[in-house]
Short mmCIF file of C-alpha atoms in Angstrom, two decimals:
data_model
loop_
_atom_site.label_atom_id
_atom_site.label_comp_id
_atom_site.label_asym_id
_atom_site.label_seq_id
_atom_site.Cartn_x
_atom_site.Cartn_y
_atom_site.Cartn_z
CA UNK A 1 -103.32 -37.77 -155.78
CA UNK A 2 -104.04 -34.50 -153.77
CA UNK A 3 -102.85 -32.54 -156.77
CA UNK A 4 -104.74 -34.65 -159.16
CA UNK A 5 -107.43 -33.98 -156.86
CA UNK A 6 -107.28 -29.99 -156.26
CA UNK A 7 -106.46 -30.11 -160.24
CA UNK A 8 -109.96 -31.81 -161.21
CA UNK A 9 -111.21 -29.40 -158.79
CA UNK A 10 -109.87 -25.99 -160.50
CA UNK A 11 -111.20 -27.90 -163.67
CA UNK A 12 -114.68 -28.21 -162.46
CA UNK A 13 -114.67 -24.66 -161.24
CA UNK A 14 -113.63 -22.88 -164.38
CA UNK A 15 -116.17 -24.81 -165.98
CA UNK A 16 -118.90 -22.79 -163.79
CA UNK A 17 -117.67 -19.97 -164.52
CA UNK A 18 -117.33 -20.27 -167.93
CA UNK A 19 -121.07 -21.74 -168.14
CA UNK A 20 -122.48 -18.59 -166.20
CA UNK A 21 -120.62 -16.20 -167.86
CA UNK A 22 -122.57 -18.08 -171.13
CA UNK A 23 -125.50 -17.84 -169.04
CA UNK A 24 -125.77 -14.33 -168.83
CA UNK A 25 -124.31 -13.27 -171.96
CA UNK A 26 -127.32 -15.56 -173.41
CA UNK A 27 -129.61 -13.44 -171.36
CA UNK A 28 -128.17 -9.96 -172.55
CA UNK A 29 -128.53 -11.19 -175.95
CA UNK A 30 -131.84 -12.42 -175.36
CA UNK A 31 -132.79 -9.07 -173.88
CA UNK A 32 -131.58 -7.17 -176.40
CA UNK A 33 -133.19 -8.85 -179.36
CA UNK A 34 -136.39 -8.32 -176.74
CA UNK A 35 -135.66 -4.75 -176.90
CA UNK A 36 -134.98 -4.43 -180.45
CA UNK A 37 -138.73 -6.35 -181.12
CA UNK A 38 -140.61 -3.75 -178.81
CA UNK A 39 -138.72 -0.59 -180.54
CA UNK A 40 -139.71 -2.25 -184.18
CA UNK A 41 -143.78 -2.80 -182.98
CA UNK A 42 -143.45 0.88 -181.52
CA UNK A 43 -142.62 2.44 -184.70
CA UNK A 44 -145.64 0.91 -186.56
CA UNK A 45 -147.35 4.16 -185.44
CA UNK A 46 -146.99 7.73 -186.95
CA UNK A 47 -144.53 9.14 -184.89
CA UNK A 48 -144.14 12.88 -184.25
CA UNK A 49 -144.72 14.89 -187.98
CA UNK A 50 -142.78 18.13 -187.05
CA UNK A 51 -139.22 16.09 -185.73
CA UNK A 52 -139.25 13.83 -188.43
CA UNK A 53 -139.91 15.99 -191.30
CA UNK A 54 -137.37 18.46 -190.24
CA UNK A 55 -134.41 15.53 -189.84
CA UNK A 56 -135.63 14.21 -193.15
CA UNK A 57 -135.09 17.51 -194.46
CA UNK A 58 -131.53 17.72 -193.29
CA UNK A 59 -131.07 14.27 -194.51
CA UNK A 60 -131.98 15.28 -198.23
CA UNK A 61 -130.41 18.45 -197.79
CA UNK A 62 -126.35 16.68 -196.91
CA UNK A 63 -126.87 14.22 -199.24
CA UNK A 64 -127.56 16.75 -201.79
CA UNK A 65 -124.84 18.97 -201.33
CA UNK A 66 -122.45 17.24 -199.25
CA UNK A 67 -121.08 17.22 -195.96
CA UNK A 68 -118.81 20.58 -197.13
CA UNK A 69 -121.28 22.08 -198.65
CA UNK A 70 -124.82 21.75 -196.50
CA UNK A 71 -123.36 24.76 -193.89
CA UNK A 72 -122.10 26.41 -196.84
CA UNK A 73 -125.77 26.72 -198.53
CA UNK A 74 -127.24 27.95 -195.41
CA UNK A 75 -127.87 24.69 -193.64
CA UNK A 76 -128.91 25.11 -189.72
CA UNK A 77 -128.89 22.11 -188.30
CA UNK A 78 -127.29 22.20 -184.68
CA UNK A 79 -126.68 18.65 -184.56
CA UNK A 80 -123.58 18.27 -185.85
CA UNK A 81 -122.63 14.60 -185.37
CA UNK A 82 -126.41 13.70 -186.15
CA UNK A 83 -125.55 14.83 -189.62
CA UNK A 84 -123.00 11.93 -190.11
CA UNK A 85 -125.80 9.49 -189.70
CA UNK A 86 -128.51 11.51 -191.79
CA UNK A 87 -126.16 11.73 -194.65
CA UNK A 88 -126.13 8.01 -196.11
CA UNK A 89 -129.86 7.49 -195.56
CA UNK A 90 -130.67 10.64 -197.77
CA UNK A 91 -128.30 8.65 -200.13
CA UNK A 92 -130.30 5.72 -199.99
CA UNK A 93 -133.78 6.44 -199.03
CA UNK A 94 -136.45 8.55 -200.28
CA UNK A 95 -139.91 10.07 -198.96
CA UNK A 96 -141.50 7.84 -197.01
CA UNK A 97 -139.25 5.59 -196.92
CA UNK A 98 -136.62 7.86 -195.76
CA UNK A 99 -138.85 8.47 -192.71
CA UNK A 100 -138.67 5.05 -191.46
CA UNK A 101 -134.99 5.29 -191.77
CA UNK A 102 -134.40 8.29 -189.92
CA UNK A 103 -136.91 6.83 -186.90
CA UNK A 104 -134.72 3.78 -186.79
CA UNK A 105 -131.35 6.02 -186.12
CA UNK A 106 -132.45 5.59 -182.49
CA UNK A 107 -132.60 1.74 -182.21
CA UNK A 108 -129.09 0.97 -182.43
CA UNK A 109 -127.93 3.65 -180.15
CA UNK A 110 -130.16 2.22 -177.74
CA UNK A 111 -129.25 -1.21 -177.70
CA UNK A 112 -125.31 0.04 -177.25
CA UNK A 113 -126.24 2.09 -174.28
CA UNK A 114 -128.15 -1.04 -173.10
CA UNK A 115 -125.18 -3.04 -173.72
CA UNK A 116 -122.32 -0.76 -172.07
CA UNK A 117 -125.04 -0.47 -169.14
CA UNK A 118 -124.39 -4.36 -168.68
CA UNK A 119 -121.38 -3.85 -168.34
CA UNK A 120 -121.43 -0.73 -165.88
CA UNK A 121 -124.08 -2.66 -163.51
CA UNK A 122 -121.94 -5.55 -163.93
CA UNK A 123 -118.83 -3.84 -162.29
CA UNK A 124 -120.65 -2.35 -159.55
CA UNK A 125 -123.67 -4.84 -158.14
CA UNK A 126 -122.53 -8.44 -160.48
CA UNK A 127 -123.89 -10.04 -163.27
CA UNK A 128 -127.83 -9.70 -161.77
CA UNK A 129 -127.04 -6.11 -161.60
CA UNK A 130 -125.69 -5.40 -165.06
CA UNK A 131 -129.08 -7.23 -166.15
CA UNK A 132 -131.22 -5.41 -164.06
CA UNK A 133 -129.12 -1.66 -165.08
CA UNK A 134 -129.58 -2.90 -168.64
CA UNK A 135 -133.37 -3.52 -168.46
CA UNK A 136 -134.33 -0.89 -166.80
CA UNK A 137 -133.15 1.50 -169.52
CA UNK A 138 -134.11 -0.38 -172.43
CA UNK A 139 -137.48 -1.37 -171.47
CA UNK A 140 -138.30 1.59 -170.36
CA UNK A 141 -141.50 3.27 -170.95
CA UNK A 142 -139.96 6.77 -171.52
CA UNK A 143 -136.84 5.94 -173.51
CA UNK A 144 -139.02 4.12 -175.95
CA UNK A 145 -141.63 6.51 -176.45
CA UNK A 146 -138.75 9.40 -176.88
CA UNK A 147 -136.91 7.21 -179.31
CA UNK A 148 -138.68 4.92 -181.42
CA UNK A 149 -142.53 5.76 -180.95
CA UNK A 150 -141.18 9.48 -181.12
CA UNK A 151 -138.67 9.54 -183.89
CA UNK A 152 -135.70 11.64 -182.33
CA UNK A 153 -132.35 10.85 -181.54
CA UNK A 154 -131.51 11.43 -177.56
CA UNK A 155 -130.28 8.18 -177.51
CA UNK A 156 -127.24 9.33 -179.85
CA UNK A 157 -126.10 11.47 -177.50
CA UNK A 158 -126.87 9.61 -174.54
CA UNK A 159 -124.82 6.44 -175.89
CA UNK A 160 -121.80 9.13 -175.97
CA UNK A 161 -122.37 10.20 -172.74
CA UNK A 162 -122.60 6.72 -170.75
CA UNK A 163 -119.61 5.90 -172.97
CA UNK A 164 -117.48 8.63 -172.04
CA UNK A 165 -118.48 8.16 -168.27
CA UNK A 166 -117.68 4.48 -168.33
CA UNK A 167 -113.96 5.37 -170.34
CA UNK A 168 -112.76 8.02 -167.68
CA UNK A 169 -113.57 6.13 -164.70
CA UNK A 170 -111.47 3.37 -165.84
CA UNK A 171 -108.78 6.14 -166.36
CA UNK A 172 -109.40 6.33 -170.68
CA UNK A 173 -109.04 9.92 -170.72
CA UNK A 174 -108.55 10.54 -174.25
CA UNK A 175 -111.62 8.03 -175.08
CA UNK A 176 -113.58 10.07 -172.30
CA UNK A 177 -112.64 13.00 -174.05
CA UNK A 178 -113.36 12.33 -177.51
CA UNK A 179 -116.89 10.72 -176.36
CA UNK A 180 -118.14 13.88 -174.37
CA UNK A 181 -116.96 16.34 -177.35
CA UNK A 182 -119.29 13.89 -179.78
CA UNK A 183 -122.02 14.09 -177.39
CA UNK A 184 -121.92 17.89 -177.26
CA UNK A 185 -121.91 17.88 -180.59
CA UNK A 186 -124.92 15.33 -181.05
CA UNK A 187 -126.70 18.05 -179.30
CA UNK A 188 -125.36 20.42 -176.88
CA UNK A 189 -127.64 19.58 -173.41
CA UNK A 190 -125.34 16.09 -173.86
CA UNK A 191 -122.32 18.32 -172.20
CA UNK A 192 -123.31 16.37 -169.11
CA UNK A 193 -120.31 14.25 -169.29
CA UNK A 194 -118.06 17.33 -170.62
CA UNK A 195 -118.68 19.13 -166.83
CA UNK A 196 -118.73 15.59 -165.20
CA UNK A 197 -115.19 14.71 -166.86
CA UNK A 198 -113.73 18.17 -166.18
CA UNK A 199 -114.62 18.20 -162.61
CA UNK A 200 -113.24 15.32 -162.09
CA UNK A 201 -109.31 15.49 -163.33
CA UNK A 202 -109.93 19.22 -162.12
CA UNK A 203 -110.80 17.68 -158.25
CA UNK A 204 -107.78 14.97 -158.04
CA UNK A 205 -105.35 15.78 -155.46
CA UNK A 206 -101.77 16.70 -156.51
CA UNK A 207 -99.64 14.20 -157.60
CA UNK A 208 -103.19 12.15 -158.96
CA UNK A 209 -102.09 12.53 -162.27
CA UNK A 210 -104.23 15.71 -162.88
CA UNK A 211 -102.37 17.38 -165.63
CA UNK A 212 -101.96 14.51 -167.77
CA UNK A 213 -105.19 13.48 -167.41
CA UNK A 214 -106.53 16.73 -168.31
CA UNK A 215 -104.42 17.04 -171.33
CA UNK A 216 -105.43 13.61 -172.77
CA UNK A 217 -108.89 14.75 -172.17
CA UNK A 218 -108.28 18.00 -174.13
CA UNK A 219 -106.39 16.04 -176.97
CA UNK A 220 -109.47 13.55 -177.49
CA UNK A 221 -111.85 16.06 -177.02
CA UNK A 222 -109.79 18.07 -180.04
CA UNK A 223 -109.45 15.53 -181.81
CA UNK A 224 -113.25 14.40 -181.83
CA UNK A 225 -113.94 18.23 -182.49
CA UNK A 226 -112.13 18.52 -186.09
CA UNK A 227 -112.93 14.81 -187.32
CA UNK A 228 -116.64 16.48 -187.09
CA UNK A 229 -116.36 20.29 -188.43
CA UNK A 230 -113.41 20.15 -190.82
CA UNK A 231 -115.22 18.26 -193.33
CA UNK A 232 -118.86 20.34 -192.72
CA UNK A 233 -116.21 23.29 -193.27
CA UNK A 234 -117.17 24.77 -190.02
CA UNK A 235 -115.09 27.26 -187.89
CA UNK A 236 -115.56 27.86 -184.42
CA UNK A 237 -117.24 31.27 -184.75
CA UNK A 238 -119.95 30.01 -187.12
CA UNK A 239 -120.69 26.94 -184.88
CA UNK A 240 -121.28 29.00 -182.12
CA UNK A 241 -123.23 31.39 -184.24
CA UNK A 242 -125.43 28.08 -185.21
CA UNK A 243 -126.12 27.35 -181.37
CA UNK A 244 -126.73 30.85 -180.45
CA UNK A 245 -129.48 31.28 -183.28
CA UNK A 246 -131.03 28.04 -182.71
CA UNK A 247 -131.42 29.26 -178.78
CA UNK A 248 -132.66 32.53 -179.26
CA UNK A 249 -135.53 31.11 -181.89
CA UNK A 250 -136.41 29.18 -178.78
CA UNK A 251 -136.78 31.87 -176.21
CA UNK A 252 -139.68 30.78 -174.10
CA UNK A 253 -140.18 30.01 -170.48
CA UNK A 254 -140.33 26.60 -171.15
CA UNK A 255 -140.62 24.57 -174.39
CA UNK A 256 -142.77 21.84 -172.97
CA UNK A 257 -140.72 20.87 -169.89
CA UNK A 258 -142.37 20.09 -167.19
CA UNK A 259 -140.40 22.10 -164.82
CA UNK A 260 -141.08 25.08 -162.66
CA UNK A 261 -140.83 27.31 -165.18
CA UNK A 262 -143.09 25.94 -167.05
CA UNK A 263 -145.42 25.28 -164.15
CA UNK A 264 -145.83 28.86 -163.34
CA UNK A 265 -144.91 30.55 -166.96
CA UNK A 266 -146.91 27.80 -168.90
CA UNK A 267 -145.21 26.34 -172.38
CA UNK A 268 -144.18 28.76 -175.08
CA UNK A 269 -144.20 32.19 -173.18
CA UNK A 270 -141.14 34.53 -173.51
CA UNK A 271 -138.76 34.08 -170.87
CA UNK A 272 -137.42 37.65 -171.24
CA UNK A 273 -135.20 38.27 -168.15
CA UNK A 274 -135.79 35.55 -166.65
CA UNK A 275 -133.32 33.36 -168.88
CA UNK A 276 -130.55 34.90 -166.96
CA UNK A 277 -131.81 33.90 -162.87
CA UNK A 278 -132.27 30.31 -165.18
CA UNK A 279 -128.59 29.76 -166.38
CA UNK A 280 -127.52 31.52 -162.54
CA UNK A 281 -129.43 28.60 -161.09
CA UNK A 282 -128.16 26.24 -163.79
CA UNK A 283 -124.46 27.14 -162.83
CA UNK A 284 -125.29 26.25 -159.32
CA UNK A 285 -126.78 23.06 -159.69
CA UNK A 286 -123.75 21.77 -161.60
CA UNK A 287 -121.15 23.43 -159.42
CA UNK A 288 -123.20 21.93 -156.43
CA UNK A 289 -123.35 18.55 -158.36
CA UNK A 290 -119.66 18.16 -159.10
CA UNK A 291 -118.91 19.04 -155.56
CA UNK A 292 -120.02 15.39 -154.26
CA UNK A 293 -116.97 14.66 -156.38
CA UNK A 294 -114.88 14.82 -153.67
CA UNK A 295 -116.56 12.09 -151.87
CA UNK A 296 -116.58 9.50 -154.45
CA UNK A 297 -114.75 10.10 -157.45
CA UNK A 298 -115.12 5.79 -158.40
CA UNK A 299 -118.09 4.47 -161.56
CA UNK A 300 -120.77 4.95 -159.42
CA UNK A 301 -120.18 8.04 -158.22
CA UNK A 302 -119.57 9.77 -161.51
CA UNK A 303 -122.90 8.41 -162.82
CA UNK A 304 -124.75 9.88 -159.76
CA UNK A 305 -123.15 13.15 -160.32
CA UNK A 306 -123.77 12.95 -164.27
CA UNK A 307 -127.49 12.00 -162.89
CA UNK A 308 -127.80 15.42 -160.47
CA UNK A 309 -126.42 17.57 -163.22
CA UNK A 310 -129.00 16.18 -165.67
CA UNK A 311 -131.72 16.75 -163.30
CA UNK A 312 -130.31 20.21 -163.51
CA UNK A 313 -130.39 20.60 -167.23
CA UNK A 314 -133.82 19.60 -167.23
CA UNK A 315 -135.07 21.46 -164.31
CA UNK A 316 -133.37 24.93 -163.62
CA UNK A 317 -133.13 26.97 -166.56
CA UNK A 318 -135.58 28.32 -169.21
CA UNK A 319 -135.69 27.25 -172.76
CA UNK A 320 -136.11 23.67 -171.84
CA UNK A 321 -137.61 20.57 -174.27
CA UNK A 322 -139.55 17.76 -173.03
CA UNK A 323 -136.76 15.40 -173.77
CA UNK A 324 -134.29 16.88 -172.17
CA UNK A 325 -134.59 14.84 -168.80
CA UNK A 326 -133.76 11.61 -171.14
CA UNK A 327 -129.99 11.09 -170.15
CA UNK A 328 -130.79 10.81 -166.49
CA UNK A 329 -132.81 7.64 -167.12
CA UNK A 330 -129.71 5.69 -168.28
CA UNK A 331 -127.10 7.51 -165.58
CA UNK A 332 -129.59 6.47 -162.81
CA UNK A 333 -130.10 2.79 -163.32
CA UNK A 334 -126.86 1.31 -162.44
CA UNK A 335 -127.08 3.01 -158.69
CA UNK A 336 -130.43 1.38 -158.74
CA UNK A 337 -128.77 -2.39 -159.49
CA UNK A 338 -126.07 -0.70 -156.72
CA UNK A 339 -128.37 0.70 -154.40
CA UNK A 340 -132.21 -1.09 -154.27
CA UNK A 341 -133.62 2.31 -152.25
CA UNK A 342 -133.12 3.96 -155.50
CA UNK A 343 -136.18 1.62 -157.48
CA UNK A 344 -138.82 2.98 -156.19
CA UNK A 345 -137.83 6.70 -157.67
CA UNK A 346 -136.72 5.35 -160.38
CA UNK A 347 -140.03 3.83 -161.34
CA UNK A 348 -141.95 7.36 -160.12
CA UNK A 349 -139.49 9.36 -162.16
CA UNK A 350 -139.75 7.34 -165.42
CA UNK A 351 -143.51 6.61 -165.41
CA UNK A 352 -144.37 10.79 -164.87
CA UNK A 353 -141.84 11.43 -167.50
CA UNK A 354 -143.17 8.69 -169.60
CA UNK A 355 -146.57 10.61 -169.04
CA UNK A 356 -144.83 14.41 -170.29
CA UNK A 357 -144.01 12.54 -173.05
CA UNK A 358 -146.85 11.40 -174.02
CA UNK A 359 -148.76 14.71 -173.68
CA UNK A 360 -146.61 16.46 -176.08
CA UNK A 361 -147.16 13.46 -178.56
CA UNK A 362 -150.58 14.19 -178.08
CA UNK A 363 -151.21 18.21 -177.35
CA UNK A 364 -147.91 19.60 -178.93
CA UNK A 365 -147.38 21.78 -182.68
CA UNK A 366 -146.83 19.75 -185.00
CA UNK A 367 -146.78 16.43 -183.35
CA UNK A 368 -150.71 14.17 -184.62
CA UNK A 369 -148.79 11.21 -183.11
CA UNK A 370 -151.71 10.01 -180.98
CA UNK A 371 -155.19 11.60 -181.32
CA UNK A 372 -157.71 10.92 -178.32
CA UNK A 373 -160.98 12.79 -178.06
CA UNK A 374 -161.27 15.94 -177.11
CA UNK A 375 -162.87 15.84 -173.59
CA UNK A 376 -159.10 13.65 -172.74
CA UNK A 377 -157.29 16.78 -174.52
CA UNK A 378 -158.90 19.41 -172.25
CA UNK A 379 -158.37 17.82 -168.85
CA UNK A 380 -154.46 16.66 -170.40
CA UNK A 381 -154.32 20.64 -170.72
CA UNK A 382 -155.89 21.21 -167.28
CA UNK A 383 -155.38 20.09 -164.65
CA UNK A 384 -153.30 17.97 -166.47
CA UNK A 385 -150.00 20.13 -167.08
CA UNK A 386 -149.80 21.01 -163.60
CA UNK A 387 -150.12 17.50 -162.01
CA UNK A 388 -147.88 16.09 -164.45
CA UNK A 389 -145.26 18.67 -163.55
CA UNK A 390 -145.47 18.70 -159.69
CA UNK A 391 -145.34 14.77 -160.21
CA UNK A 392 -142.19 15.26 -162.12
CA UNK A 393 -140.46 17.42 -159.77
CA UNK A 394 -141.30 15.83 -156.66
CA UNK A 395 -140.06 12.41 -157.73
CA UNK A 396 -136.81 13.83 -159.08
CA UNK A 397 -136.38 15.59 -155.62
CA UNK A 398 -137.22 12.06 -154.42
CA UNK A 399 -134.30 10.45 -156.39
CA UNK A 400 -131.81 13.54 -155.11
CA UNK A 401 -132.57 12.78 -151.40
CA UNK A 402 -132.22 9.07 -152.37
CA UNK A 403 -128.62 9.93 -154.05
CA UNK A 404 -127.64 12.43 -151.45
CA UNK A 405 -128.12 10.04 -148.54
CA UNK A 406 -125.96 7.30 -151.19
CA UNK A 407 -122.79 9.78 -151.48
CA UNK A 408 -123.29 10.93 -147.86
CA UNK A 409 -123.49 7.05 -146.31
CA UNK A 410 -121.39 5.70 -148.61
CA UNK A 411 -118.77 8.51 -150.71
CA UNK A 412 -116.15 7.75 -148.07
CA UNK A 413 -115.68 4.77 -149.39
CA UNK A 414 -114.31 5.34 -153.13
CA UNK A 415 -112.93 9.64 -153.03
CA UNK A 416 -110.95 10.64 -155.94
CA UNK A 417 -107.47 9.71 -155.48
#
């Protein structure tokens, strides 16, 4: 009878489970059909002109020549990877259609960072805090107006990037590797993950399984790397050609990033030497960043340091976009469902971004996303700019204090092995 008894027990108890496990899987469906209904209303308006002409270009240009031959006829497009996904719609869509198409490429990508969010929350704070990681990104203010009010595509690079973060803390090196090498190639500020993965297998202790690790990195990373440029017929040299004319068309202070440099320098001014003190202090920020390594090596700690080293892309060098703080919205919110101190930043970082955002859909080239009179344009200009950007930097500094005190209170309790 006692077996009977501890039997109908184990019964009833696997029935639980099994109905909250349903439970929440109902509510991440539910929230990302949400999601997916607040990125369709957002793209009823305009969107930014300039961006979605100019990937509507590339579209028609692939799908008229072909993936071999768009480099080949003097193509310039520096998103490599993006071209994958711009090829079929100039296949199938024209002008205007073909518009809509291209400012949908962001939904999915999205909703799959969303999802694998879930499931990063979910292994470090439970169920509630996968839910709470996922929301936070995909309702947020900033990643929708970047995505689809907006029409551009950080959120391709920034699915490869939580993806390959996810795979090498669970010890998938070659996934990890072939993830970060499409992310770089999706656009190459999305090397976050490339520096985070490296320091990483570079920090384990001997005997860790370093070398291996490092070589099935390298091999997915490789392997990623052809399955991209052999068919666009593109050799190393002429890739890195591509990059270096796309940066030095750009060679400005600040290209709308709210950062120092653009606080002091203003947007658009010529960075001249100054480009070279910006990648010193770039190169420290990420060194520092991967340091904390060494105190926590586990999910959560390679998502903080993937956070630090975006706040580093975004804020140290010159030549920086608007958008390019984007990734650190998705690598902070699952140390927010970890660690509740971290909301409050959170919520200050995303709402001034949110609000840099929306100026350059408003005041920048190109852009006629949003019109408001021009008494609103003048005081977004001044003293607009500057609040916006001192906002910006002190509530990243907030979330860096925030993380530091995590890894300092907490790293000892998950180093790299």
């Amino acid at each position: 009878m006692r077996n009977e008894h501890g039997a109908a027990e184990s019964r009833v108890l696997t029935r639980l489970r099994r109905g909250a496990a349903l439970g929440v899987n109902a509510r991440v469906a539910l929230m990302l059909l949400g999601a997916l209904m607040v990125r369709l209303v957002a793209m009823s308006g305009q969107g930014h002109e300039g961006d979605i002409s100019a990937l509507a270009r590339w579209a028609e240009s692939v799908a008229a020549r072909g993936l071999g031959g768009y480099y080949e006829a003097g193509g310039d497009s520096n998103y490599l990877a993006v071209l994958y996904l711009l090829w079929p719609l100039g296949l199938m869509f024209d002008r205007p259609e073909l518009f809509a198409a291209v400012r949908a490429i962001s939904i999915p990508f999205d909703l799959l960072t969303g999802a694998m969010l879930f499931v990063a929350g979910r292994s470090l704070a439970g169920p509630q805090g996968g839910l709470l990681a996922a929301a936070l990104y995909l309702f947020n203010p900033a990643v929708v107006l970047a995505g689809a009010v907006w029409g551009q595509l950080d959120a391709v690079g920034t699915a490869a990037v939580v993806g390959s973060l996810i795979a090498v803390a669970s010890g998938r090196y070659v996934t990890a590797g072939m993830l970060s090498v499409l992310a770089v190639l999706v656009k190459p500020q999305f090397a976050i993950a490339g520096a985070v993965i490296l320091g990483m297998l570079l920090l384990r202790r001997k005997g860790g399984g370093r070398a291996s690790g490092v070589a099935l990195a390298i091999v997915g990373g490789v392997a990623a790397y052809l399955a991209v440029t052999v068919p666009l017929g593109l050799e190393p040299a002429e890739l890195l050609a591509i990059v270096g004319d796309s940066a030095a068309q750009m060679s400005f202070a600040s290209l709308h990033g709210f950062n120092a440099w653009g606080l002091i320098f203003g947007f658009e001014t010529s960075d001249g030497p100054w480009v070279y003190l910006g990648l010193a202090l770039l190169a420290a920020g990420v060194l520092g960043s991967l340091s904390l390594l060494h105190l926590r090596g586990d999910l959560a700690g390679v998502f903080g340091v993937a956070f630090l080293i975006a706040l580093a892309v975004y804020f140290l060098p010159t030549r920086v976009h608007e958008r390019y703080l984007f990734p650190a919205i998705a690598l902070l919110a699952p140390l927010v469902a970890l660690r509740p101190t971290l909301l409050r930043p959170f919520v200050a970082l995303s709402g001034v971004f949110s609000l840099s955002l929306l100026y350059v859909l408003i005041r920048g080239r190109r852009s006629g996303a949003i019109d408001v009179p021009l008494r609103i344009e003048r005081l977004l200009d001044w003293p607009g700019v500057p609040l916006i950007a001192v906002a910006l930097m002190a509530a990243a500094a907030w979330c860096v204090v925030q993380l530091w005190r995590f890894f300092r209170e907490e790293g000892r309790a998950a180093p790299l092995s």
